[in-house]
mmCIF file of C-alpha atoms and ligand atoms in Angstrom:
data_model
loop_
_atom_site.group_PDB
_atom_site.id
_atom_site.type_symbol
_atom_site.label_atom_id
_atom_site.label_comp_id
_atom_site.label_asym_id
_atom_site.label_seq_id
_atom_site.Cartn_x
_atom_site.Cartn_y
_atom_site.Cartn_z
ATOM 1 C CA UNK A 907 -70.937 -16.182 -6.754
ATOM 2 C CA UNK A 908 -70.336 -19.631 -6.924
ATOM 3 C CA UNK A 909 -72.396 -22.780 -5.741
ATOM 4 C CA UNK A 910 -69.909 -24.577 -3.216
ATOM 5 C CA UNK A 911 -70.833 -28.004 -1.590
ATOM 6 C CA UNK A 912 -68.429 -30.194 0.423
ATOM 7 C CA UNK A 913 -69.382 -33.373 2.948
ATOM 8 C CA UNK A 914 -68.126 -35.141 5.347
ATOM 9 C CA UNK A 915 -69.522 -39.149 6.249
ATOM 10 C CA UNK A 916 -70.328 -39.420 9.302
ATOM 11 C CA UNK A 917 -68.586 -42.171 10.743
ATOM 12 C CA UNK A 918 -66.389 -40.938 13.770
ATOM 13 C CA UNK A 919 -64.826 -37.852 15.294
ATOM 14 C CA UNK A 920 -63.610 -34.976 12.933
ATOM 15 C CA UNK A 921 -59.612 -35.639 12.631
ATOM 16 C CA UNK A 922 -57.063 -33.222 11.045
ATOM 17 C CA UNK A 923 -56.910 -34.326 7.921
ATOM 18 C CA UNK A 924 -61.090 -33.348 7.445
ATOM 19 C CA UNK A 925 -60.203 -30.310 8.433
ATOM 20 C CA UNK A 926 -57.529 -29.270 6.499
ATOM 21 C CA UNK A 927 -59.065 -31.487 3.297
ATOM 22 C CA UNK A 928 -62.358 -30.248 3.440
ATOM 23 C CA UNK A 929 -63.444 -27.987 6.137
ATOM 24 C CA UNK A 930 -60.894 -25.086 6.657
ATOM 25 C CA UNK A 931 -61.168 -23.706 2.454
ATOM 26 C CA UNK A 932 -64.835 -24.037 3.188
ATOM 27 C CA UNK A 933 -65.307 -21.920 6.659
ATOM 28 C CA UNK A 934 -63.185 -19.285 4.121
ATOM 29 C CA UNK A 935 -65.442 -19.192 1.567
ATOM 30 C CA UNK A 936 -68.951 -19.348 3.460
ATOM 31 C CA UNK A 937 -69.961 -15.468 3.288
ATOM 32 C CA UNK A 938 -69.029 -14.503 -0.294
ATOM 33 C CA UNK A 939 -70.677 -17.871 -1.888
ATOM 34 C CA UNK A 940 -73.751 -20.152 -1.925
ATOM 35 C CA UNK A 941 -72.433 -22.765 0.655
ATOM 36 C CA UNK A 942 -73.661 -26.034 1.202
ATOM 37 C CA UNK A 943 -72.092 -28.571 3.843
ATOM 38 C CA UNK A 944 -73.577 -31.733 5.210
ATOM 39 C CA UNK A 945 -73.030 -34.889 6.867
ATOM 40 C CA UNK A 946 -73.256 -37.861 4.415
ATOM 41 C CA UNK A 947 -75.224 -40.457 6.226
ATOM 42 C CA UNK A 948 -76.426 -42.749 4.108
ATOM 43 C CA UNK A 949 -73.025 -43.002 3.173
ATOM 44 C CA UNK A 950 -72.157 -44.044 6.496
ATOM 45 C CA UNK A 951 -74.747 -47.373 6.172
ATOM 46 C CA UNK A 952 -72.136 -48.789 4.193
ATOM 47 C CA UNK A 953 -70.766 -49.878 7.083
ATOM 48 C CA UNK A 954 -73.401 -51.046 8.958
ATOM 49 C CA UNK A 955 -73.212 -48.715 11.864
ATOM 50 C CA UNK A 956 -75.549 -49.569 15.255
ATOM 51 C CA UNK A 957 -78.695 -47.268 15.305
ATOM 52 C CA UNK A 958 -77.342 -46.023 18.112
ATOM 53 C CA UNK A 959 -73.756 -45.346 16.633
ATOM 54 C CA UNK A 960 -75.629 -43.581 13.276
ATOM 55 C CA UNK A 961 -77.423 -41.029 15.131
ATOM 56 C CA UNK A 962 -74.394 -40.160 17.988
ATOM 57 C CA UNK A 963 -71.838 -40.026 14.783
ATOM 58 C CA UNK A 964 -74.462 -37.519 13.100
ATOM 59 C CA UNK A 965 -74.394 -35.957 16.196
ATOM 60 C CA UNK A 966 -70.866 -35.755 17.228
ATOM 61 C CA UNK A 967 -69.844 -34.997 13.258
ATOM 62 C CA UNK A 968 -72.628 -31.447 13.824
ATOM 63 C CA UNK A 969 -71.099 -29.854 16.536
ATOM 64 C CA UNK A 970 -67.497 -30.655 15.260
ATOM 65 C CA UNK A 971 -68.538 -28.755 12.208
ATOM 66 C CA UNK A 972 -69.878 -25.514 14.074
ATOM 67 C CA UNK A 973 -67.107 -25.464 16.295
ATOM 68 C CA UNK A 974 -64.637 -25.161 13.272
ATOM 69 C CA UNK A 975 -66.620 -22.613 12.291
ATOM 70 C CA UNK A 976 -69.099 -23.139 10.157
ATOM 71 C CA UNK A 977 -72.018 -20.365 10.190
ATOM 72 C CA UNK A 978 -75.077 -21.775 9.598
ATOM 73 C CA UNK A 979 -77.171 -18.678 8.903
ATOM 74 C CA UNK A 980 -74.605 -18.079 6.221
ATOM 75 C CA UNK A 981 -74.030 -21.372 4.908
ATOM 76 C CA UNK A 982 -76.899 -24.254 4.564
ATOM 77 C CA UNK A 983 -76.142 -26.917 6.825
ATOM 78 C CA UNK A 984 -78.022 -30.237 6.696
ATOM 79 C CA UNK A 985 -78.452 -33.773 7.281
ATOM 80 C CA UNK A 986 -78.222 -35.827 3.616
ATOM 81 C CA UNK A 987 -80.811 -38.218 5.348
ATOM 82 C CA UNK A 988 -83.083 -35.152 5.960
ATOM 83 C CA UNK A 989 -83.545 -34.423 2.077
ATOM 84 C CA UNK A 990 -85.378 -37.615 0.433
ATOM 85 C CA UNK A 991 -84.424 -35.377 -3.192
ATOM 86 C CA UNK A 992 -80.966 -36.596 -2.711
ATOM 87 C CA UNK A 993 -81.915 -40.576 -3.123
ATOM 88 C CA UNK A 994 -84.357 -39.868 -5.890
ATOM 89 C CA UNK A 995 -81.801 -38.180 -7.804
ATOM 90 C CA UNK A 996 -79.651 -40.744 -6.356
ATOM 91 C CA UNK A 997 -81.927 -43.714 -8.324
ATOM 92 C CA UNK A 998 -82.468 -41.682 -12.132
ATOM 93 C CA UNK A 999 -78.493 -41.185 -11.948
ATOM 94 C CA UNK A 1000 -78.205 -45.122 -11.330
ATOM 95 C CA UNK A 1001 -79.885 -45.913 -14.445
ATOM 96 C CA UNK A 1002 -76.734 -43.872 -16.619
ATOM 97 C CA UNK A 1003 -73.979 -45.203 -14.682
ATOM 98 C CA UNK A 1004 -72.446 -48.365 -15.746
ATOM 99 C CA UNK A 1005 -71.489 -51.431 -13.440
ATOM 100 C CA UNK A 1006 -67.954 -51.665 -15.187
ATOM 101 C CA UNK A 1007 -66.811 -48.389 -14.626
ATOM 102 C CA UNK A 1008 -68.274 -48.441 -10.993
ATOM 103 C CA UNK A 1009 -66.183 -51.551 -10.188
ATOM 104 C CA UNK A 1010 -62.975 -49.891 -11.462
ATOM 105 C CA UNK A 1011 -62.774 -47.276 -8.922
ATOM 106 C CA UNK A 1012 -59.954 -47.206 -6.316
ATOM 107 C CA UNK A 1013 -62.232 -46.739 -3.455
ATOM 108 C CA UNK A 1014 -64.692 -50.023 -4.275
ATOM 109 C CA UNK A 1015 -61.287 -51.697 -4.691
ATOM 110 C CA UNK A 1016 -59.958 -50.589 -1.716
ATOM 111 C CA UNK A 1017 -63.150 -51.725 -0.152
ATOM 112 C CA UNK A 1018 -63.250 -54.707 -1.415
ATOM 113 C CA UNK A 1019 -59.793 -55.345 0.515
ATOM 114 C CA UNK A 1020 -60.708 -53.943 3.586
ATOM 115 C CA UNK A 1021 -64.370 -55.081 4.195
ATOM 116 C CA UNK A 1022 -64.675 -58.553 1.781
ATOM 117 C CA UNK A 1023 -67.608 -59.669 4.018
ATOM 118 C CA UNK A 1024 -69.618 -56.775 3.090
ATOM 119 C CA UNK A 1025 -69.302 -55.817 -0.177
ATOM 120 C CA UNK A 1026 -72.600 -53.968 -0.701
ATOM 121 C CA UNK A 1027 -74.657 -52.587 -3.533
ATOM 122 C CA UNK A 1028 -74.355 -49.255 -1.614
ATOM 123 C CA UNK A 1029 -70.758 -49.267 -1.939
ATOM 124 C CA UNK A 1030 -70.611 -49.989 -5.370
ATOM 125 C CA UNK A 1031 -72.920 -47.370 -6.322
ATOM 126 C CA UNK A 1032 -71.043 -44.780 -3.472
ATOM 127 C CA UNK A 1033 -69.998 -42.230 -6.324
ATOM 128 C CA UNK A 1034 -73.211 -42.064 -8.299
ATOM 129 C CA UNK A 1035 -74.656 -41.145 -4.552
ATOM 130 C CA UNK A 1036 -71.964 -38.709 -4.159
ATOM 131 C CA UNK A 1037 -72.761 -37.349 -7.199
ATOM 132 C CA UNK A 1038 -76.293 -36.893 -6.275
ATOM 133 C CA UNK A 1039 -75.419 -35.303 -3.613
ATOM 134 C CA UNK A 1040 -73.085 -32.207 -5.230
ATOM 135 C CA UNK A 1041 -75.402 -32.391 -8.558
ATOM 136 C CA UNK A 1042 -78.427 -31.534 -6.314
ATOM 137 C CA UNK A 1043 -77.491 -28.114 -5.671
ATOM 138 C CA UNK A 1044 -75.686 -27.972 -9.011
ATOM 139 C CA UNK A 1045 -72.444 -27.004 -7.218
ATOM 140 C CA UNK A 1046 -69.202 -25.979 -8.906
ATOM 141 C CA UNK A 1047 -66.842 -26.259 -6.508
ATOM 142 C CA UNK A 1048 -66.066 -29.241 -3.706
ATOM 143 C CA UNK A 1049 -63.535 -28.794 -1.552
ATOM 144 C CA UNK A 1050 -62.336 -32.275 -1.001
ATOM 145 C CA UNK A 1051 -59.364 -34.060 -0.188
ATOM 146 C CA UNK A 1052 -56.384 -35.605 -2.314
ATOM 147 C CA UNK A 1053 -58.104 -38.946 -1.977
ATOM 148 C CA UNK A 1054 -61.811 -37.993 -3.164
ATOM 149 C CA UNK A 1055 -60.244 -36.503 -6.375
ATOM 150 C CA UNK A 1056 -61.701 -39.960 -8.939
ATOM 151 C CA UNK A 1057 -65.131 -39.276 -7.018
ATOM 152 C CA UNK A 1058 -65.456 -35.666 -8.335
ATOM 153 C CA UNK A 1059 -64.345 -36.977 -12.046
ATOM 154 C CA UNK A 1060 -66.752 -39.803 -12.116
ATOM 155 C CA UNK A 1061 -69.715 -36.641 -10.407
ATOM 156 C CA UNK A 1062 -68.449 -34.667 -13.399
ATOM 157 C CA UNK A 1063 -68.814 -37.365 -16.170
ATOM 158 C CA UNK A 1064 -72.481 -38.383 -14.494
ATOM 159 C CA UNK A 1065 -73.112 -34.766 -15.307
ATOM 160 C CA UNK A 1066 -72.035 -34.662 -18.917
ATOM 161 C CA UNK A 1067 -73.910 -37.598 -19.525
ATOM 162 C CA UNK A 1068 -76.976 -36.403 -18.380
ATOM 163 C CA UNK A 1069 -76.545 -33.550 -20.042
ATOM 164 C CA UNK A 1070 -75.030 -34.848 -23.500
ATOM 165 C CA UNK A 1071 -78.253 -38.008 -22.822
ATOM 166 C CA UNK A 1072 -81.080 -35.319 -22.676
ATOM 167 C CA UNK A 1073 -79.434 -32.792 -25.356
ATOM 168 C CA UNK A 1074 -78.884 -30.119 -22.357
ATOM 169 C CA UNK A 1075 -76.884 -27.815 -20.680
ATOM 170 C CA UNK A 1076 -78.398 -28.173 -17.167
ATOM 171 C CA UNK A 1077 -75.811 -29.790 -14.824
ATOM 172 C CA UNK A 1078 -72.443 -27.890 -13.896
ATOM 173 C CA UNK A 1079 -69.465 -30.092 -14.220
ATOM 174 C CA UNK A 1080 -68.035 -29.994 -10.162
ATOM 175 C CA UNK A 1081 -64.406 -29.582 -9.712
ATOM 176 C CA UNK A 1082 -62.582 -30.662 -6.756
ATOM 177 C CA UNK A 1083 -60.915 -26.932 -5.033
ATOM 178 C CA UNK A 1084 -58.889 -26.250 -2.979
ATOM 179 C CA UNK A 1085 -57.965 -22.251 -3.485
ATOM 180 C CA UNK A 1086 -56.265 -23.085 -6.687
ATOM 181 C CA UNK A 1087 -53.228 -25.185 -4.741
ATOM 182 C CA UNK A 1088 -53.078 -28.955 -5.052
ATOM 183 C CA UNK A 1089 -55.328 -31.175 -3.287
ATOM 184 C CA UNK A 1090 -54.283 -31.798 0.249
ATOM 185 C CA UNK A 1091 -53.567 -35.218 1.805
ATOM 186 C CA UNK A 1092 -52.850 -35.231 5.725
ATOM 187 C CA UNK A 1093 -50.738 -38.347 6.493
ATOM 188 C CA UNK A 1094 -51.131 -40.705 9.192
ATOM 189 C CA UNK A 1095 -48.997 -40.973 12.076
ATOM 190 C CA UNK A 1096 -47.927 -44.443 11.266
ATOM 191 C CA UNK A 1097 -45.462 -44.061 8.868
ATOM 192 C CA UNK A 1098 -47.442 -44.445 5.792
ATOM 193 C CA UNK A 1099 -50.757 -43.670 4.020
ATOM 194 C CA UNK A 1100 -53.086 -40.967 5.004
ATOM 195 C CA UNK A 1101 -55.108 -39.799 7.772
ATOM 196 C CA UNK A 1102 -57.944 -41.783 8.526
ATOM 197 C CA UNK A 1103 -61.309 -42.014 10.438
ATOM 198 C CA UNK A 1104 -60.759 -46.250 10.330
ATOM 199 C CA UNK A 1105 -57.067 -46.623 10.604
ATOM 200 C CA UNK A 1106 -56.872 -45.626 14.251
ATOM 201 C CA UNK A 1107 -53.688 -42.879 13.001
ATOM 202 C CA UNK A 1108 -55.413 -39.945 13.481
ATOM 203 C CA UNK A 1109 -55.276 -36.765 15.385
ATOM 204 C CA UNK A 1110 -58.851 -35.588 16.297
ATOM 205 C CA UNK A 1111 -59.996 -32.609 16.604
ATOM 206 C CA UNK A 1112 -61.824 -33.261 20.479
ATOM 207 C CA UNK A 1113 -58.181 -35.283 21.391
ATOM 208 C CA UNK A 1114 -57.217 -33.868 24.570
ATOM 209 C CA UNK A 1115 -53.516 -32.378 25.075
ATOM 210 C CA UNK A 1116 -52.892 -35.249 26.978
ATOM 211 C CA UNK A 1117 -53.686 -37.751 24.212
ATOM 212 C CA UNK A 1118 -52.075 -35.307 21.516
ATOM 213 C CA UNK A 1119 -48.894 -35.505 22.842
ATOM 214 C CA UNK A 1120 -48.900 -39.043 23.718
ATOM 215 C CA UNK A 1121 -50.091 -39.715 19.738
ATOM 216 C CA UNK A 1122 -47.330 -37.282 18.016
ATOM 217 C CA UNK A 1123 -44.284 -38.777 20.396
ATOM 218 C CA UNK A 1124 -44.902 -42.400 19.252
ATOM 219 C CA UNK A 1125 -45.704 -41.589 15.796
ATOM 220 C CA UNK A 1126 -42.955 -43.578 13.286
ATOM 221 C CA UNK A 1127 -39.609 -41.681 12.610
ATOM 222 C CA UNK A 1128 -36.275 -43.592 11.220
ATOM 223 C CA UNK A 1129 -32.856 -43.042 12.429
ATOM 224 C CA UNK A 1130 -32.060 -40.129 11.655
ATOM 225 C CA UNK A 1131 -30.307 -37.977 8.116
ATOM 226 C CA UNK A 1132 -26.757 -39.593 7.629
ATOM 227 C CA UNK A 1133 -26.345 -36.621 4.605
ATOM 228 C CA UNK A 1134 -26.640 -32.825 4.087
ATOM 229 C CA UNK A 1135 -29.909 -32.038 2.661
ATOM 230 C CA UNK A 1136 -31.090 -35.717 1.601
ATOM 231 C CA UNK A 1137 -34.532 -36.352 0.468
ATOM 232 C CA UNK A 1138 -36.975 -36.777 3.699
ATOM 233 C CA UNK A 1139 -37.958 -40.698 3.785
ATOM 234 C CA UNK A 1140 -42.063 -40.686 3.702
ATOM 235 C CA UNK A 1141 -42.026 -41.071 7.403
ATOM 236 C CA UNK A 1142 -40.140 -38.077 7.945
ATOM 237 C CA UNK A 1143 -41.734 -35.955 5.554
ATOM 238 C CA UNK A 1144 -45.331 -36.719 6.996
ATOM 239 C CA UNK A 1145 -44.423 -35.245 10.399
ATOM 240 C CA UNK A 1146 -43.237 -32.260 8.276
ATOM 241 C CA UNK A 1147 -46.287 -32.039 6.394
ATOM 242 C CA UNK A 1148 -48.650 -31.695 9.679
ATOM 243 C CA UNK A 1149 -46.198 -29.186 10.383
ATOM 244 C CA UNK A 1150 -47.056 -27.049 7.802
ATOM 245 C CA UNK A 1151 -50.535 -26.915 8.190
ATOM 246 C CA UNK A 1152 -50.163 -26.335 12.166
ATOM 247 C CA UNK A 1153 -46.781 -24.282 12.868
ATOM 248 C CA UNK A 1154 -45.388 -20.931 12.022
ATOM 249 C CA UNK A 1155 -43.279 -20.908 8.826
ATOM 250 C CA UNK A 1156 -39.984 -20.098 10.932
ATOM 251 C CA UNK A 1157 -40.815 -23.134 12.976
ATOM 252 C CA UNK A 1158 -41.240 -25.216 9.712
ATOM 253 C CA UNK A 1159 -38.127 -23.342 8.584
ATOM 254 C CA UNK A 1160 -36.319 -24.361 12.237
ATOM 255 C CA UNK A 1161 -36.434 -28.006 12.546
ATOM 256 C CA UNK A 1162 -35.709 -28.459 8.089
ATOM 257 C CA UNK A 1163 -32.378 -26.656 8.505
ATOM 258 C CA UNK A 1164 -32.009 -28.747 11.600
ATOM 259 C CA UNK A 1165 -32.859 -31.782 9.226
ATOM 260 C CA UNK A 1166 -30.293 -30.732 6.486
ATOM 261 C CA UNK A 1167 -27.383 -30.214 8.624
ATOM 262 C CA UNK A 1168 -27.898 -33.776 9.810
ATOM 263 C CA UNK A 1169 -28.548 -32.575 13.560
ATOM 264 C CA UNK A 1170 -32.172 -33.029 14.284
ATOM 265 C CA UNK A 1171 -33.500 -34.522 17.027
ATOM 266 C CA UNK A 1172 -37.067 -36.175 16.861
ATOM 267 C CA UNK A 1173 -38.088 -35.725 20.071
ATOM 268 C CA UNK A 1174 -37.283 -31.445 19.599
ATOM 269 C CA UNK A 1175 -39.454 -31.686 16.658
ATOM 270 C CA UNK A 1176 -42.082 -33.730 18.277
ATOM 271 C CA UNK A 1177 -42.804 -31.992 21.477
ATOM 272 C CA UNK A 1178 -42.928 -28.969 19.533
ATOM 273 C CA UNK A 1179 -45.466 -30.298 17.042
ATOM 274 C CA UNK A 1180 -47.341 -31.571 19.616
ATOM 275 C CA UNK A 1181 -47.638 -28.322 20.924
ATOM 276 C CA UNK A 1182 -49.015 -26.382 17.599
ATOM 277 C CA UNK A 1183 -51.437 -29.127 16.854
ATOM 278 C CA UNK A 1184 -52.687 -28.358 20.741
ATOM 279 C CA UNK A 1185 -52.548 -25.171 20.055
ATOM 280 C CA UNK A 1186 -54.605 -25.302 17.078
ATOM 281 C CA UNK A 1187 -57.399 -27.582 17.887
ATOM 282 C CA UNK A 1188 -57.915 -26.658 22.000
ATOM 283 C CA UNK A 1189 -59.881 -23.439 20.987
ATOM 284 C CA UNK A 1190 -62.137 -25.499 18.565
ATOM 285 C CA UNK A 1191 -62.136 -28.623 21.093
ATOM 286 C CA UNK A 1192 -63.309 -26.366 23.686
ATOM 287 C CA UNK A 1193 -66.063 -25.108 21.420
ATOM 288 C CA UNK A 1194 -67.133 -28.877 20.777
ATOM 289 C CA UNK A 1195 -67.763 -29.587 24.186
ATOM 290 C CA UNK A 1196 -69.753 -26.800 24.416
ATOM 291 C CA UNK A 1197 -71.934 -27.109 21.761
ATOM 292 C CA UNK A 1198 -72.564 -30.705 22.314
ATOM 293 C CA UNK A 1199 -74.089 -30.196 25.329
ATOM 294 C CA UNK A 1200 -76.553 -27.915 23.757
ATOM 295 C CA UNK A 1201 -79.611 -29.584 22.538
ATOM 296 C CA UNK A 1202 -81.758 -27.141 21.268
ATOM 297 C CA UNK A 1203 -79.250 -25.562 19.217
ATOM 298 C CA UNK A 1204 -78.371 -28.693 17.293
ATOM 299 C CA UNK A 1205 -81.918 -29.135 16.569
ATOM 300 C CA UNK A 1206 -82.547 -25.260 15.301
ATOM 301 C CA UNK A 1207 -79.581 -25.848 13.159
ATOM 302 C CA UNK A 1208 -80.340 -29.267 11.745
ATOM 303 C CA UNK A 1209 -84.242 -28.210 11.132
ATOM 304 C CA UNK A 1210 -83.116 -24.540 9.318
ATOM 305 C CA UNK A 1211 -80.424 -26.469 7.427
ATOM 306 C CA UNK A 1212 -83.244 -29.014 6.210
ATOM 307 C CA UNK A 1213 -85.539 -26.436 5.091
ATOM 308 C CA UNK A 1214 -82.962 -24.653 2.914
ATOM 309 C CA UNK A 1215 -81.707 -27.648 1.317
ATOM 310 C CA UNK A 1216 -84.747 -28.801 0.914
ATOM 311 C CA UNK A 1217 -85.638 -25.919 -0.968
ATOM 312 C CA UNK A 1218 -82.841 -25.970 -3.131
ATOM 313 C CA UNK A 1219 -83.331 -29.908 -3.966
ATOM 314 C CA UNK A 1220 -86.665 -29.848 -4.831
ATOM 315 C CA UNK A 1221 -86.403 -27.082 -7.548
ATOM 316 C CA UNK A 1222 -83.552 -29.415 -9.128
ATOM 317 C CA UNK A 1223 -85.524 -32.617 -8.870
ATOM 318 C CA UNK A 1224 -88.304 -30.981 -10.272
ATOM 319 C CA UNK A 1225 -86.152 -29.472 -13.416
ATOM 320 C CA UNK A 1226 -84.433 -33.144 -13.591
ATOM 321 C CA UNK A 1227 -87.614 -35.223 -13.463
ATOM 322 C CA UNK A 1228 -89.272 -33.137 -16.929
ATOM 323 C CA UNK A 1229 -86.319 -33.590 -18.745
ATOM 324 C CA UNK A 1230 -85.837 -37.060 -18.035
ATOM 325 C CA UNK A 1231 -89.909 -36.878 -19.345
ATOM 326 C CA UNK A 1232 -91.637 -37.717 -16.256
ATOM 327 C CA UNK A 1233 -95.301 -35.339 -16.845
ATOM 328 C CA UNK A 1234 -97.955 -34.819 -14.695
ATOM 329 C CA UNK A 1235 -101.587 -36.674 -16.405
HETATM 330 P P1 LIG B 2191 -64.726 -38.545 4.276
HETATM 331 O O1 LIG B 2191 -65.796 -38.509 5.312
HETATM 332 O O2 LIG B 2191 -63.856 -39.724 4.213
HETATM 333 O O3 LIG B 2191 -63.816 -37.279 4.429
HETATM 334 C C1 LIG B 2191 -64.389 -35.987 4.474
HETATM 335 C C2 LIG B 2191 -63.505 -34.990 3.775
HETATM 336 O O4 LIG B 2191 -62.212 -34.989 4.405
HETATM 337 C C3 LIG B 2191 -61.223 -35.207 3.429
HETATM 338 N N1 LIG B 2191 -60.131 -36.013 4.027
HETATM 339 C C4 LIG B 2191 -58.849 -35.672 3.941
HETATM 340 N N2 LIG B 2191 -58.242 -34.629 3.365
HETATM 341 C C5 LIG B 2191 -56.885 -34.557 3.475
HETATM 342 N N3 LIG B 2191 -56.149 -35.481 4.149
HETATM 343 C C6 LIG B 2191 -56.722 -36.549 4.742
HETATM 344 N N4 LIG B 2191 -55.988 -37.429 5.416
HETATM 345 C C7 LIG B 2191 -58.134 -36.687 4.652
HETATM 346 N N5 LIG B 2191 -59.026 -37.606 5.105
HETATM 347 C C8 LIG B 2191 -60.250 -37.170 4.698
HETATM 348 C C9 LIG B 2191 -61.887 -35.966 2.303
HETATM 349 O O5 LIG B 2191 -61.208 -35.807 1.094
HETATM 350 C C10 LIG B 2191 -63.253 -35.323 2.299
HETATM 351 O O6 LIG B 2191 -63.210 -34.127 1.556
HETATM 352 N N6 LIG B 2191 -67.291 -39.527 0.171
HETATM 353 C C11 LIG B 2191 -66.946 -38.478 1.103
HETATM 354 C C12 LIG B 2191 -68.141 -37.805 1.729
HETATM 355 C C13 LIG B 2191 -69.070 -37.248 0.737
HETATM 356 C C14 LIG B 2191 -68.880 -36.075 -0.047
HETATM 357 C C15 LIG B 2191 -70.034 -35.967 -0.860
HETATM 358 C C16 LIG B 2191 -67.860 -35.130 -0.118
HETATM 359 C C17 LIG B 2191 -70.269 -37.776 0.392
HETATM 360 N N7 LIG B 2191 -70.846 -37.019 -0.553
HETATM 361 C C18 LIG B 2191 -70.187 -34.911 -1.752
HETATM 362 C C19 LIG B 2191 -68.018 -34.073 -1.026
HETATM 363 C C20 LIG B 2191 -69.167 -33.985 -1.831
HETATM 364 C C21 LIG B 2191 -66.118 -39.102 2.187
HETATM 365 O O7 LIG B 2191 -66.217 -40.254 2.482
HETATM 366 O O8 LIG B 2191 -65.348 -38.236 2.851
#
């Protein structure tokens, strides 16, 4: 039985690519393992969200996970902000991770380019958080997207530090998962780069038909294959990569012979993925609107999920805080 953790910041509506990245291996996993899923936000405060806008996201970002399926009598479902463990293991790991090799990772440069007027402590210190978060359950596997992949290296080499720094073998080194394929990474819609909560390119999982099929038939496509079998140009290829994840394989199969004999037509092969992503998410939008309405299941959920992780954090904390040497007088 393995420890599993994965999270999701809670910053806006669940889109495809958080479910295929992260949520979908998860849901499969959640009755053989020790599952932990939660909703990252602190993480979120990087951004300065309103009050208002932290708690509805938190909100929104809960019922989106039951609806895919999560079970939370099987799996421990919580609210990071809910377990004050996570920040204090958050602080000791600060003091054995180094400035320089927090300021080389892609995401605080990315960061840096796309919000220059706030380039907070919180974001340069987001992986050593991160870290606390998966090293507080001493979890083995994360499933996580192509694009969190440098976060789970630099979770893995906070844990061999700590471990090689105190002369023990206490944390698990985390490994990103994903059923033993590669990494996933849902494109965007717009022709390049991936799905994202902050781009505005994303399919979400509450869209209605309406606004699914109006997304998929303007996404970006190019002019069309000039020769048999060529190499798909990225725009191409990313409408054929939802595909997958959404259609039957014969479909997939359909509209790529159609590409290699140089006679597809876009709009075939959008109306039709239109139709499979509706197809796919109206039995778990359906569910969200359902759930949301319901109060006092949210709260049973968030309160259960805080006791259990509590549980679990404090015996780690405790552990962490004698061998760092902290004793009682
Ligand atoms: P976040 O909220 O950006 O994304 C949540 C999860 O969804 C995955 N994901 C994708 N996967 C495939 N294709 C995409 N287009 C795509 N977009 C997002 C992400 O890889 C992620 O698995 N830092 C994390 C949240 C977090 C966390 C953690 C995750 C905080 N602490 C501990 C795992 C373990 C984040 O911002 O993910």
């Amino acid at each position: 039985m393995e420890t599993i953790l994965s999270g999701i910041r809670s910053t806006g509506n669940l889109h495809l690519g958080n479910y295929f990245g992260a949520v979908k291996n998860f849901v499969k996993m959640q009755h053989e393992n020790n599952c932990y899923f939660f909703i990252a936000d602190y993480h979120s405060l990087t951004t300065h969200p309103t009050p208002e806008d932290l708690h509805n996201n938190v909100r929104k970002v809960l019922a989106e996970y039951l609806a895919s399926g999560l079970d939370p009598e099987a799996a421990t479902l919580y609210v990071q902000s809910d377990v004050p463990e996570i920040p204090e293991l958050y602080l000791l790991l600060n003091m054995n991770s180094y400035i320089g090799e927090l300021e080389r990772t892609t995401t605080f440069k990315d960061k840096i380019r796309t919000q220059p007027d706030n380039v907070n402590a919180g974001l340069l210190t987001y992986p050593v958080l991160m870290a606390a978060d998966i090293l507080i359950h001493n979890a083995t596997k994360v499933p996580v997207g192509k694009d969190q992949e440098q976060n789970l290296e630099m979770a893995r080499k906070f844990a061999k530090r700590f471990n090689h720094m105190y002369q023990v073998d206490y944390f698990n080194e985390p490994v990103a998962y994903n059923f033993g394929e590669n990494l996933v990474k849902i494109p965007g819609l717009d022709g390049d780069g991936k799905m994202g909560k902050s781009t505005g390119n994303g399919i979400y999982l509450v869209d209605d038909p309406k606004n699914i099929r109006k997304k998929v038939m303007k996404a970006k496509t190019d002019a069309g294959p000039t020769e048999m079998n060529q190499t798909k140009p990225e725009v191409i290829q990313n409408l054929f990569t939802i595909m997958d994840v959404v259609s039957a394989s014969d479909t997939v199969s359909h509209f790529n012979d159609k590409y290699n004999g140089c006679e597809i037509r876009y709009g075939d092969l959008k109306k039709q993925l239109a139709e499979d992503i509706i197809a796919f998410t109206s039995p778990i939008r359906e569910r969200i609107l359902d759930i949301e309405k319901n109060d006092e299941y949210l709260r049973t959920v968030v309160k259960m999920g805080a006791e259990k992780a509590r549980a679990s954090a404090a015996k780690t904390l405790k552990d962490v805080r004698e061998i760092i040497g902290f004793k009682p007088f």
